Short mmCIF file of C-alpha atoms in Angstrom, two decimals:
data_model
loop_
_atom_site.label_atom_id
_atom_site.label_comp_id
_atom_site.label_asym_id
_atom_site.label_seq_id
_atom_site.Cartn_x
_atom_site.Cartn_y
_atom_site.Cartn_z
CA UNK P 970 49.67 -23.13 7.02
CA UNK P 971 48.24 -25.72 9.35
CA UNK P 972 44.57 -25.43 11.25
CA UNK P 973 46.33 -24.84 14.17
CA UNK P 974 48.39 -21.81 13.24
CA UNK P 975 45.37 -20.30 11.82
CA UNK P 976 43.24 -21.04 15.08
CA UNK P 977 46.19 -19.26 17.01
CA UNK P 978 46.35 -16.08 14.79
CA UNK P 979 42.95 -16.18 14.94
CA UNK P 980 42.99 -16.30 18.91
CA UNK P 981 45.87 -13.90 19.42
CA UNK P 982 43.72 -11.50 16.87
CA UNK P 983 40.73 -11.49 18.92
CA UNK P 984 42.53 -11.25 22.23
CA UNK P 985 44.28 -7.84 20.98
CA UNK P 986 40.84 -6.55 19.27
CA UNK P 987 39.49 -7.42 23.28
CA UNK P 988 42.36 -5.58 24.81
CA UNK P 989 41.90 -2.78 22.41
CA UNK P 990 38.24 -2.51 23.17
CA UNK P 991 38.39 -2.21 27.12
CA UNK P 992 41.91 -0.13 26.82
CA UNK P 993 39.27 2.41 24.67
CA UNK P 994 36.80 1.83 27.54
CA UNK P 995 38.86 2.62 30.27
CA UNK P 996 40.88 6.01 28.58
CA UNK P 997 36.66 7.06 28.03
CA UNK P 998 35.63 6.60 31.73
CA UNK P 999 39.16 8.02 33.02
CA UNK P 1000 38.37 11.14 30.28
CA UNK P 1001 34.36 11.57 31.77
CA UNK P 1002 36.06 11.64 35.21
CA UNK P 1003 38.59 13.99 34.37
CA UNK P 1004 36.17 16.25 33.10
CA UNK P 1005 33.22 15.79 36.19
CA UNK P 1006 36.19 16.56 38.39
CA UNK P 1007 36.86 19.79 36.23
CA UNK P 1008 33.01 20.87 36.41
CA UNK P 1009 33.14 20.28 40.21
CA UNK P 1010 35.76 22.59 40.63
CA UNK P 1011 34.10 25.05 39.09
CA UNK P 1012 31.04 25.10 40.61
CA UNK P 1013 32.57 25.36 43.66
CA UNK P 1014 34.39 28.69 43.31
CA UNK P 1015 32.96 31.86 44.31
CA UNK P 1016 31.51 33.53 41.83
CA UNK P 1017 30.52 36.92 43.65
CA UNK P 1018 29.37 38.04 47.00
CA UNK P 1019 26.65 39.58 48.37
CA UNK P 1020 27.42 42.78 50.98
CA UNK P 1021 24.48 43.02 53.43
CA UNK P 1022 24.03 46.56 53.33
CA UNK P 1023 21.34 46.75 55.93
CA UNK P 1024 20.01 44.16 58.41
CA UNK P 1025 17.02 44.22 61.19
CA UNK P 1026 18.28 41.30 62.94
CA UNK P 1027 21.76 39.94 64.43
CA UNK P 1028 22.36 37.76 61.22
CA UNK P 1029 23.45 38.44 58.57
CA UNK P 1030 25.58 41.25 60.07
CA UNK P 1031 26.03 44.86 58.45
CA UNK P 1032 29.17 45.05 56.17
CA UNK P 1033 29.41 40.92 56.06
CA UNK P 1034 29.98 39.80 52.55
CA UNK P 1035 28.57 36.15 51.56
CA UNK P 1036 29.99 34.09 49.16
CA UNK P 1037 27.54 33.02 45.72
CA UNK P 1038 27.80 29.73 44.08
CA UNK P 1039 26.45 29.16 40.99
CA UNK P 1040 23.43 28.10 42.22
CA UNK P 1041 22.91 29.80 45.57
CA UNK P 1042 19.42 29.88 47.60
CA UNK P 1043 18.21 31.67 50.11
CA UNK P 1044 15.91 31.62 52.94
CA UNK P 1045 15.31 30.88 56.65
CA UNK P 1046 15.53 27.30 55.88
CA UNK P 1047 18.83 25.75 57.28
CA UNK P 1048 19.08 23.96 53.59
CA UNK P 1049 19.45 27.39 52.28
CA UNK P 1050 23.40 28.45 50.81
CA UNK P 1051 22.59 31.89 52.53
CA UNK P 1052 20.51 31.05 55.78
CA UNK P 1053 18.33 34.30 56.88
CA UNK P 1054 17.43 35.15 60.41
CA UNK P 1055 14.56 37.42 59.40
CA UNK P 1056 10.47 36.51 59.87
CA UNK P 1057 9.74 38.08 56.54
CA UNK P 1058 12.04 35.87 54.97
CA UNK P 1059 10.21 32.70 53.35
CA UNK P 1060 11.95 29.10 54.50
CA UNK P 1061 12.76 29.11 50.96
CA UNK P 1062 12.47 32.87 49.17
CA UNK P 1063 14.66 33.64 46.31
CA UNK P 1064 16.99 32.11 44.22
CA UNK P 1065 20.33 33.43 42.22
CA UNK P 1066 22.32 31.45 39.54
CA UNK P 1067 25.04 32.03 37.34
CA UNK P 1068 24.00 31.28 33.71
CA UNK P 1069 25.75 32.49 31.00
CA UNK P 1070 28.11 34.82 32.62
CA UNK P 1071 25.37 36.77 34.09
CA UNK P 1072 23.46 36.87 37.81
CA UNK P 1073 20.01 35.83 37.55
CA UNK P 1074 17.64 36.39 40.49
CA UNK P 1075 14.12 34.45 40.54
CA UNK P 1076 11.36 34.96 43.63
CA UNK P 1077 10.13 31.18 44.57
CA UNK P 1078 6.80 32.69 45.25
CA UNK P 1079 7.82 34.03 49.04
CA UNK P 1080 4.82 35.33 50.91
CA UNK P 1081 6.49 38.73 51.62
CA UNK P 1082 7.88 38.91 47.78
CA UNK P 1083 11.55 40.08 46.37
CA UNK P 1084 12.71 43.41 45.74
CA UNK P 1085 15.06 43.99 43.26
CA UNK P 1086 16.29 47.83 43.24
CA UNK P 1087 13.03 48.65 45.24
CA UNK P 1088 10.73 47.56 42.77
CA UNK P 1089 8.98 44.16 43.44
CA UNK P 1090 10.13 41.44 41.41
CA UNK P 1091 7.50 39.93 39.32
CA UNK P 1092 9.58 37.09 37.29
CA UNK P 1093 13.38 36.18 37.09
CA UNK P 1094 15.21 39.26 36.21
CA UNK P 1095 19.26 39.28 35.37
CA UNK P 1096 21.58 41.51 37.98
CA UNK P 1097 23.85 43.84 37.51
CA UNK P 1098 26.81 44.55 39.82
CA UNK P 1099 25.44 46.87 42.31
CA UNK P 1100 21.81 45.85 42.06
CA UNK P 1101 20.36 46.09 45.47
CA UNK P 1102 18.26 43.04 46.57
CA UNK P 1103 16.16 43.07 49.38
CA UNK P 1104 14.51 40.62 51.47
CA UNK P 1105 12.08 41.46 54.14
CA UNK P 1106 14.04 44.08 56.20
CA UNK P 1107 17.54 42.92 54.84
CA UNK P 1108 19.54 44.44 52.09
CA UNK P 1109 22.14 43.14 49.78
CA UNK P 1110 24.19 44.85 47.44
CA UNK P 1111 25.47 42.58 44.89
CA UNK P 1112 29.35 42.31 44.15
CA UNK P 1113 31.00 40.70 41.48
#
């Protein structure tokens, strides 16, 4: 064999080990994208609802039932998931997420504290379908 057929097999090697390389590349970032697209879509799904079961204000109304995301906040704050009309209500007063197949519930240190089943809530506690949560003069029963 001459130098010149080596330097081709030699070139044609390389250019399939390149192509090889960024095909790899490309099936990876098409496979992490596949599977952020998968976690999007399921945070996004409801994951329960809470029924307001009693209300001293307009909003939220008796017998509405809000949606929960995994991560749902809420407060008077309009950055809240669950936006309450109440003045006992803290701009940013308690927090639920889904972990582990269960309903956590966690007071971010509201002036007018959490109740969880009329007992104050002293650190993050897990729910129970049913569990009554209440928030200044609102209550919400939570469904699952």
């Amino acid at each position: 064999m001459t130098l010149d057929i080596v330097l081709f097999v030699f070139r044609l090697f390389s250019a399939l080990l390149l192509l090889t390389f960024l095909g790899v590349i490309a099936w990876l970032i098409y496979q992490d994208l596949r599977m952020t697209a998968q976690a999007l879509a399921r945070q996004a799904q409801v994951q329960g609802y809470l029924l307001v079961i009693a209300s001293d204000s307009e909003t939220p109304a008796v017998g509405a039932r809000l949606p929960l995301l995994p991560v749902t906040s809420l407060g008077r704050s309009p950055r809240n998931t669950i936006v309450l009309n109440n003045e006992y209500a803290s701009s940013e007063h308690a927090l639920l997420t889904w972990r582990g197949d269960r309903w956590w519930l966690e007071d971010l240190a509201s002036r007018n504290g959490t109740l969880l089943n009329e007992a104050a809530l002293a650190e993050t506690a897990v729910l129970s379908p049913g569990d009554i949560i209440s928030i200044g003069g609102i209550q919400f029963k939570l469904e699952v």
